[in-house]
Structure formats: C-alpha cells, structure tokens
Amino acid sequence: MTLRWDSPVRADGGDNDAQILSPYSDWWLRTQAPSFIQGPTLPFPTPFLTRGPVSIKGGTARPVDRALQTAHPKELAPVRPDSLCVQFKGSPGFTALEPAPRKVIIGIVDDGIAFANARFLKRDNTGRYGTRLSALWNQDAACEAGRETNGYVLPFGRDWVETEINERLFVRRDPVGLPHADTAYRLAEMQSALSRCAQHGTHVMDLATGYDCNDRSVDDFGETPAKMAHLRPIVAVQLARIATRDSSGAFMATYVTHAIEFILARTIHLQPEDSDAPRIPLVLNFSYGIFAGPMNGRDQMEEWIDDAVQTMQDVHSIPVWLTLPAGNSYQSRTRGEQTIGCTRPDRQNPPLLLRRQPEDKAAAIVEFWWPEQETDFIGHNTTAQPDAPSDAPASPLPTALTEETRKHIVEELSTRPSPLRLELRPPNAADWIALDIDGQHSQIDFFHAVPLVQHRGGKDILVGMAYHEVLQSLPRKNVDKADGKRPLTEQFKLTLILAPTLFEQPLETVEFQQEPASVPSGTWEIRLWDTREIEPQKIDVRCQRNDTPFGFRPFGRQCTLVDPNYSEYRPDGRPDDGDVPNAWVLRRGTLNAIGTGTSTIRVGSVRKSALSRRTLASNRIDNGGTSAFSSAGEPLAKSGALRRASVDLAAVTEINHAAPGVLAAGTHSGSVFRFAGTSSAAPQVARWIAAMLANPQLKSRDDLRRLAEISSADYFAASRTPERTGVRVLLGPRAR
Amino acid sequence: MVTNSILFVQHGQHGQHGQHGQHGQHGQHGQLMAGGRTPPAAAAALTMSHASLTGHWSWDPSYPLPTELSFASADNMQQWSMDTRMLVTVQEIISTLCVTPHHASETPDAQGQTVPTPATVRVLSRLGSGEIVVAQIDRPGMEAFAQQLNYIEYYADQRVERAAEILLQLTDILSSFGAVVPLEPERNRWTHELLLVALQAASLIEMQCKHLLACQRPNVFSAQVHPMIQTPGHGTLPSGHATEAFLVATILRDLVMHAAVRPYLVEQQLLRQATRIAQNRTVAGVHFPVDSAAGATLGISLARYILALAHRPEGTSADHLNVEATGWHCRSDAFGAADFTHETSRGLFDHAPLVAYEGDGTEVEYGTPTTYKLTMSNTGSVLRELYARARAEWATAKTGGTGS
C-alpha cells in the first residue's frame, strides 16, 4: 500500500466551475463514486427572512444589518430525493395562538421525538386529548407535492400543524381517548426513528416541556402541569437522520439551520392576531454538539443563529432563547495545543499523535487553528462589482457581507498562497509521507487542498485531504467592544480528513454511493510547520467528533489524541479532572464548538450526590460535583471575545454513582429511562427559562446569569467550578 | 482432625482466600479430586477383589524389604500428598513465630521527656538470640480511625465500577496476580503450592494480630458506611486482603526477579495490583485506608521472613545458616488522614522509611524498617525444597532483557 500526497486541488468538490466549499462538503462530494449520478444537495438556508416570496404574517421583512461576519466557504448537504420538495402551493391559513400571560413556545430540534407520548398532550374543554405541538416537521418524510403549506414553504420533508396532527395523525384512539402512538408515527413516517424504546429526542423534550396534563399538583417551579399543558405549545423538528448520524456535523449545519428557521417562522405565525398583545417568546433547545470549530462565535451556524435571534428581536419583538449542551468531551482527549515552528521538524515536540480506532466507519477530521491575527483587507473591490479592475481604489469595509460578497472574498483569497504545511506518518511506518516542497507542493493556495492518495488496483484512491483555509472576519459594530471598533481579523485553519478505517456505504440512497476507501487504524503521526519567518505559534489541535450518537447502530468510533503525559486516573482510581503542566492534550477549552455564539445558553452537568459532599481536605474532592464528562469553557471572568466561550449554567443529569442519569420519558407513554449528559442538562434549563420569562428584566444572556446568581429559590445550588458549571446549578423538578 | 478446618486442598481452586469464620468450608480433606483418587464407594469393590484375588497369605520374611525412607528428610516431601505437605510446611513456619501484645506506655526519650508509645503487637521469631522482630503494628485510637471515615464515603463513588473486582477478590486474589505475571496451575504447580502455604501461615499470624489489636470496623462508626459486601467477623486492622495481596506480590516478585527474563514493569505492576486489591476493600466499605497500610507492611514482612527461611544460599554446607532480613514497623497510629494509594505503597519493596500523604499534601511517615538476623538449621526443611522447585519453574530460556 503506497500513500502519497497528490497535487493541490481547489476545494470545489471536483467541479472547477463550482463555488469553493467547506472541507466537509468538499470531502463528501469528492468521495462519491464516479459511476453514480449525484443526487440533490441542499445548501445553507439564505439569510433569515429575506426570501422574497414567503409572506410572513404580522409584518414584512425589512432589510437589517445582519452581517454574515465571516467570509465562510459554501456548505451543503445531501438530501433524499423523495423528501425534496419541488412543487408547492403556497397558502395562508395558520391558527394563531391565544395570548396568555405565561405562554411560551418551546422549540425542539432533535432525533427520535415521540410526539404522541402522553407527556406532550393536553385536554380541551370537552376532555378530549389533543397534541400540544403547534407544528411538527419530519425532515426525512417524503414531500407531498402540491399539498397546502399552511403559510410556510418547506424545502424538503413534510410538516403538520396542530389540527393536522389531531385529525390526520391521531386517527386511532384507545378507549380512554389517548391517541394510538404507533399509528401516528407510521403516518408521520417516523416509525423507524422511533423503533427503539428509548430515544434521545423524547428524553430531551420531556425534560424541557413534558407535563402530565391530568396532574393538578404544584411542582418545585410553582407550576401546575395540567395548566402548563396549555401554556407551552411546542414546535418540534425531527432532524434528518443523516444529519444526526454523522456526528462531525458535516451535514448538521445545513439541516439544523433549516430546522431553526422553520421554528422561528412558525413562532412568528403563532403570535396573537392582535398586534398590541404582548409577544409570545420562544425557548428553543438543541441538544447537540461537536468538538471542533473556531470557538469564538464565528462558526457558520453560530453566526446564522445569532443573526436570526437578533432579527426576531429587532424586527418582530419576539424574544428567542436557545439552550445548548456545554458538551461531554471533557475527558475525550480530543483537544490539545502544539507549538509550530517555521521549519520542517523531525517530529513535533511533543509528538502529535492521532489514534484511529479499528472499525471506524466515519472519516476522522482534525482541525488545526492558528491564532487570530490582524490583517489588511484584501484590497480588492468587494462590492457588487467583483469584476472591477484590480487597481481600483480599495473600497471601505462593507458593513454587511452578502452571499455574493462572501463568495467573492473567498475566491480572492484562494489565489493567496498558504504558508502552512502538514505531513503524515501512518501507523508503524518508518518514514513520513513527505510533501514535494520543491515541486508540486511548492505553492499551496488557500481554499485548496492536498489530496492523500493510495495506489491500489492500478489506480489512485482518495483516502485523505489536507485543506488550507483562511477565514476573514469583518468587524461587527455592536459586539465585543463599546466603541464598536475592531480590526479586520483572519485565522488560518488546516483541516485534515482521513478516510474511515472500515468502509461501509454511509447513506442508504443509491445516489450518494461512495467510492470504497479506507486507511489503517492505529497511531498516526502528524507534523506541521509554518513557512513564515515568525516566532513559533501556539495552535489549537482539535479532533472533530466522530462517534456514533445515541440511537444509531455502530458507525463512527471517536479518534483521539495521544499524550503519554495525559493523566487519566488519580492514584485513588478516580478519573483525574485537571490538566497537568507537561501534557499537550487538554481538558480545558472543550466547550461545545457550536456554543460559542452570543445568544446561546450553554448548560453543563453535575452529579447530585456530589454537590453536598463535605469539603474536607482528606476528601480530596475539589470538582464541585461536576460530572466527569462535562466540558469546560473559558472562565467567566475573562473579558472580551473569550467570554463568549463559557458555560452559563448547569443542571443535574446524574443522581449518584449507581444511578448515572436522570429519568425521563421513553418512547412509549408511561415508560422512563435514565440518560446522562449535557444533552439532558440543557432542556432542564430551557424549562426554567420558560418559567422565568414572565420577568420583564430578562432580556439578555447576562440578565439570565444574574437572575440565576441572585435567585433564592430552593432549586438552585452553588456552582463551584464556573468554567464547567457556570454561575449556578439547577436542581430542577425533573432531576430524579 | 482439628486442622481439617483451616486447609485448602482443592487442587483446582488455587488462591482461595477463604471465608474466615466459615470454618466448616475449608479443607475438604480427602474429597474427590480431579485425577482419580480412590473414592469411598470403591470399598465394596475392593473388598470383593481382595477376597477373589489375593489368595492364601504367604509373606516370607526373607523377601527383600522396601528401601527405608530417610529420617526427618526434606527429600521425602515428594512422597506425601499436597495437603500433607502443606500442613507440614505451614507448621514449619508457624512454629517459629509468635505474636505478642504490648500495652500503651510512656517511655523516656533521649532528652528525658516522656513520649507516649501506642499499644502495639510484635511478630517475633525464635530463630536466633534476643528479640527478633519480624513485624510490628501500632494500634490507632478511635479518633485516628474517625479521621479516616471520610475516605469510605468518597471511595464509595467507585463501587459500581469496581464491583467485579471486589466480588472476584472475595475468594480469589491469585487471578488478579495471574494478570500481571504468567501463572498457570500446571506449569507453576510448585509456585501455587508455595503461595498457598504462605497464605495459610500468614492467615494465622494475621488473625492473631487482628484479635490482639481489636480494632472496630467502619460500619460500627456509622450506618451511612453501608458496605456493599458482608463485613467479616474479625477486626479491621490489619486488613487481611492487604496482608495477603502484598505477601503474594513479594513472593512473586522474588521468583520473577530471579528468572532469566522478566516481564516489563513487573515490579511496579505487582505493587499496584496489590495496592488495588487492598484499596478495593475501602471501596467496598469494610476497611479504612490505614488498615491497608498496616496489612501491606505485615504482608511484606511475613513474605520476607518466609523467603528468608526458604532460601538456601549457594554452596553452603554448614549445619546452620545465618540470614539477615528486614521487616516493617507500621506506625498506624500516626497515619493521620492519609490515603492508601500506589503513591503510599511505592516504597514497600525497599527498605527506606515509608511515606503517605494526607489530602492537603502533608507527608506522614508510617513505616520504619526493622532488620533482624536469623540462625537456623540447614537441613530438613520442606519449605526450602518447595521453594527450590518453585524457583525452578521460573528459569526460562535466556532471550535477553532483565525486566525492571
């Protein structure tokens, strides 16, 4: 087996006329089998609410400054041909909600949402059970061409509004009047997503907004479930399974932004008809996370979310709150720091080792982030005339990056040489796979990639890619600094993608067949250098998540970074939970990489029994009861951009060492199961936020933190590790 | 037979630590063994065949007599069955030892100040002149144990993850050591026998120490201790599991270090496994960390003593042997709020004072070495024969590497 680096290629998925793509999208397109005709793909949704033909009830979409701050390359995802919508009949007709003082819409984006479970029902005044879901979207369902759209045009999948759920999905009822769930799921094409007795989405939704609509007692939040069933309408999206299964997030961003757009649009539709009535806010929970990203709020999806939330507030006066898990990767050994010099080293010091698992059917992705640096604007005309002469005077910085501008900047940057170099050494190999630095690799431009090919059966098979990118960010006026001035910055990024160690066709549809390719499992070694003559740079090394999420059969197995100085266990057998001075693989800075934006609430996890542990020196307990897996952000005290990357609050998702998880609904009504993880912490805080929204003081994330800090409610405990548990720990009524 | 109740003779069940207090279960002496021992049910058959086959008694005194076995010779060990051999060897060891208690007192130190000395027990050998202290354990007071209670609470977090080890080690610690050094019952049958002999001898000494020291178990202090297994019916300090685990570790280390080839890091791993076996008892809620410290020192001391008895120095033909060895004096009363981890046990194979660490990092000296000289006969020891055969099992072909 001979591996070598091939000539650099433009990151356009193999089609030179196409737009430059993100590494994830480019890799996916290039690994398609050439003999198959490619199926449809789905781009990121257009900037929120600027799509012309959609009429949004309650106001027209006014143009606002919602700058896409960073010039990201394009990202796209495959979509099942039968779920793509090609014909629609736009129609009005959506029932607005009645205004009520404590009404809050709960948005859920997840996989495995058992919407017919009794926890999500309410009873009308005749006692008849009905759904609390005002809208449901199954992204995987076949699109019914020509059906009415109830005021919103879906690009794919199928949705139902409340009346449709009650009349067309809850067609069978049992003698008590409860809907027959299996029939409903089959009609909604969710039967295979809900085939297991325990599902992530149901557990999360129950923690966020599950209520027994017959329970008239008062809980710890002062809520009566029977009443709350009428005050918490739900808008839920069953995410496309390919988006969830690929835990690297390669397809997630596209599908999730569409899901969030759906929920936001429905939230607008649901507002009371009387425009003087107070707006009904939205609390949206998205229990998902990845390990690698810019970690400064400028991931493409993070920017989209921040813009969307801002728009909802500015244009529609609707407060939107988003809860996300802080992450479960504290002990995952997927993050480290390395120092990069300006000449090719024999090895990194300490060696940069990557362990690939055998039978890992998902690609391994490692991102290398250089520190942010100031830069001059690229100097070319970047307004709507991209073909203006290059000696035209430099334009002033645009205040908003439209899609066209973004595309143009990326194209311009793709002519700029990258100073970064990456080489690999496969497991047990004596030699490095070297770049031809005097020949074909003497120049590698940004937004180009160096393919790793394996010669087999007389041809070259693509088994890896090293992508070079530079991400430029425009200053944003009202963020970070009071005077609004910030220099133009850029970050260099290398992305190494390696084929699976066991090949299996990942997608069911024949249109997306991939070319079989695999690499050996074991410990790979990487070395990097930066040809600029500058001081050694400290870079962030992050393995992207590539495990198999809950509810899916074995697919990916997480790759990790190897460090002999990483301390796994303390002498007493307890997992170590700090960073030792000479380790390069770290626990700190492992926050969910899509949770560093301005508008998301990040929630960590604690173990209830450990909160009340006596703090005696002989106990040697100093982690404040934090769950071993709960990721760490930056300390809250840090100011500036870093402050974004912090954990806000925590909730209980482990009771004690023998009950590792909190109980919440299984798929079938009446069943419960234990599940731990920050995925179960975020929805508990979502429930609390919804309970607090009657408070008019609550406007920003900082307000929320302050409210939690000063609260004298019984259901709060002190947070002793702010980087991992935020300002306060919630002991919600669901932590049992 | 009185000794019936305290012997392991089940050849296929090595390493049965034994369930002390259930004396009826030990030593199923004379039971059916795999390998064809004549069962009691054969008596009728053999009576029949005797009647049919043997015929008229025709013994003639001029017929050559069988060779007489040597008197009091260790060479005869191969004539006896394993259970007999074990009884003999255990007696050889135990008959040289006794355990004596000493009450707390105040003794004047070099400056004439009176220094309180805690109650203590000493394991003494009679092989030599003067008081030969093989091991010594001081007695902690109730306040000292109370300081240690917090560890039970916080080690309980690991009960679920360590349950498999804890349950295995209720009756079997040799399997855990079999994961560190290669141990196979047929290939290492003399090693197994040596270990079982040592465990038996240690068991008698350890029970005596427990009885004299009479220290209360953790579950007597607080109902919140809530052990996950039966708390045994004997005192808490020293810990039996710790004594036995470190005894086995020391003997295995001795055998392995004399081998031509040793597994990489074997010494460190033996120590760590013994530590973990001891620590598992704290996780289970039946011991304090200081019990493990006392047990570890006792186990090492007894193992060194047994090895001193068992070694035959090369080329010695003298009637008597003089051997020097070192035991430990465990100052358990000064253990304070220290924990028992592989940091604590690190120095146990050496001879420098032992150090433990309290939660805030304060050092505590918990063990001082005690050197002694033994004088013993050079002949007649079955233990020495047993040890020599066990050692021979570890002489593998030279392929390089001296391990660590």
Short mmCIF file of C-alpha atoms in Angstrom, two decimals, chain A residues 569-575 607 609-610 613-614 616-621 657-658, chain B residues 150-151 153-160 162 279 337 339 341-343 357-359:
data_model
loop_
_atom_site.label_atom_id
_atom_site.label_comp_id
_atom_site.label_asym_id
_atom_site.label_seq_id
_atom_site.Cartn_x
_atom_site.Cartn_y
_atom_site.Cartn_z
CA TYR A 569 -6.67 8.47 36.72
CA ARG A 570 -5.61 9.70 40.08
CA PRO A 571 -3.83 7.30 42.45
CA ASP A 572 -7.13 6.60 44.19
CA GLY A 573 -8.76 5.37 40.99
CA ARG A 574 -10.87 8.45 40.41
CA PRO A 575 -10.72 9.99 36.91
CA ARG A 607 -23.89 14.77 39.83
CA SER A 609 -24.87 13.32 45.25
CA ALA A 610 -21.53 15.01 44.86
CA ARG A 613 -20.22 16.26 49.71
CA ARG A 614 -18.35 17.60 52.66
CA LEU A 616 -12.64 18.34 53.79
CA ALA A 617 -9.02 18.20 52.75
CA SER A 618 -8.95 14.49 53.36
CA ASN A 619 -11.77 14.03 50.85
CA ARG A 620 -9.63 15.50 48.10
CA ILE A 621 -12.79 16.42 46.24
CA HIS A 657 -22.70 6.74 41.00
CA ALA A 658 -25.27 3.95 40.96
CA ASN B 150 -14.33 10.32 55.01
CA TYR B 151 -12.42 8.05 52.68
CA GLU B 153 -17.65 7.95 51.81
CA TYR B 154 -15.75 9.19 48.88
CA TYR B 155 -14.35 5.87 47.65
CA ALA B 156 -17.95 4.66 47.53
CA ASP B 157 -18.28 6.52 44.24
CA GLN B 158 -16.30 3.72 42.68
CA ARG B 159 -18.44 0.85 43.96
CA VAL B 160 -20.21 0.23 40.71
CA ARG B 162 -15.05 -1.86 40.93
CA GLN B 279 -7.94 -0.37 48.12
CA ALA B 337 -5.75 11.45 57.46
CA ASP B 339 -4.89 7.67 51.99
CA THR B 341 -2.79 4.54 47.04
CA HIS B 342 0.05 3.43 44.82
CA GLU B 343 1.84 6.57 45.98
CA TYR B 357 0.18 11.76 52.03
CA GLU B 358 -2.77 13.48 53.59
CA GLY B 359 -5.39 15.25 51.50
#
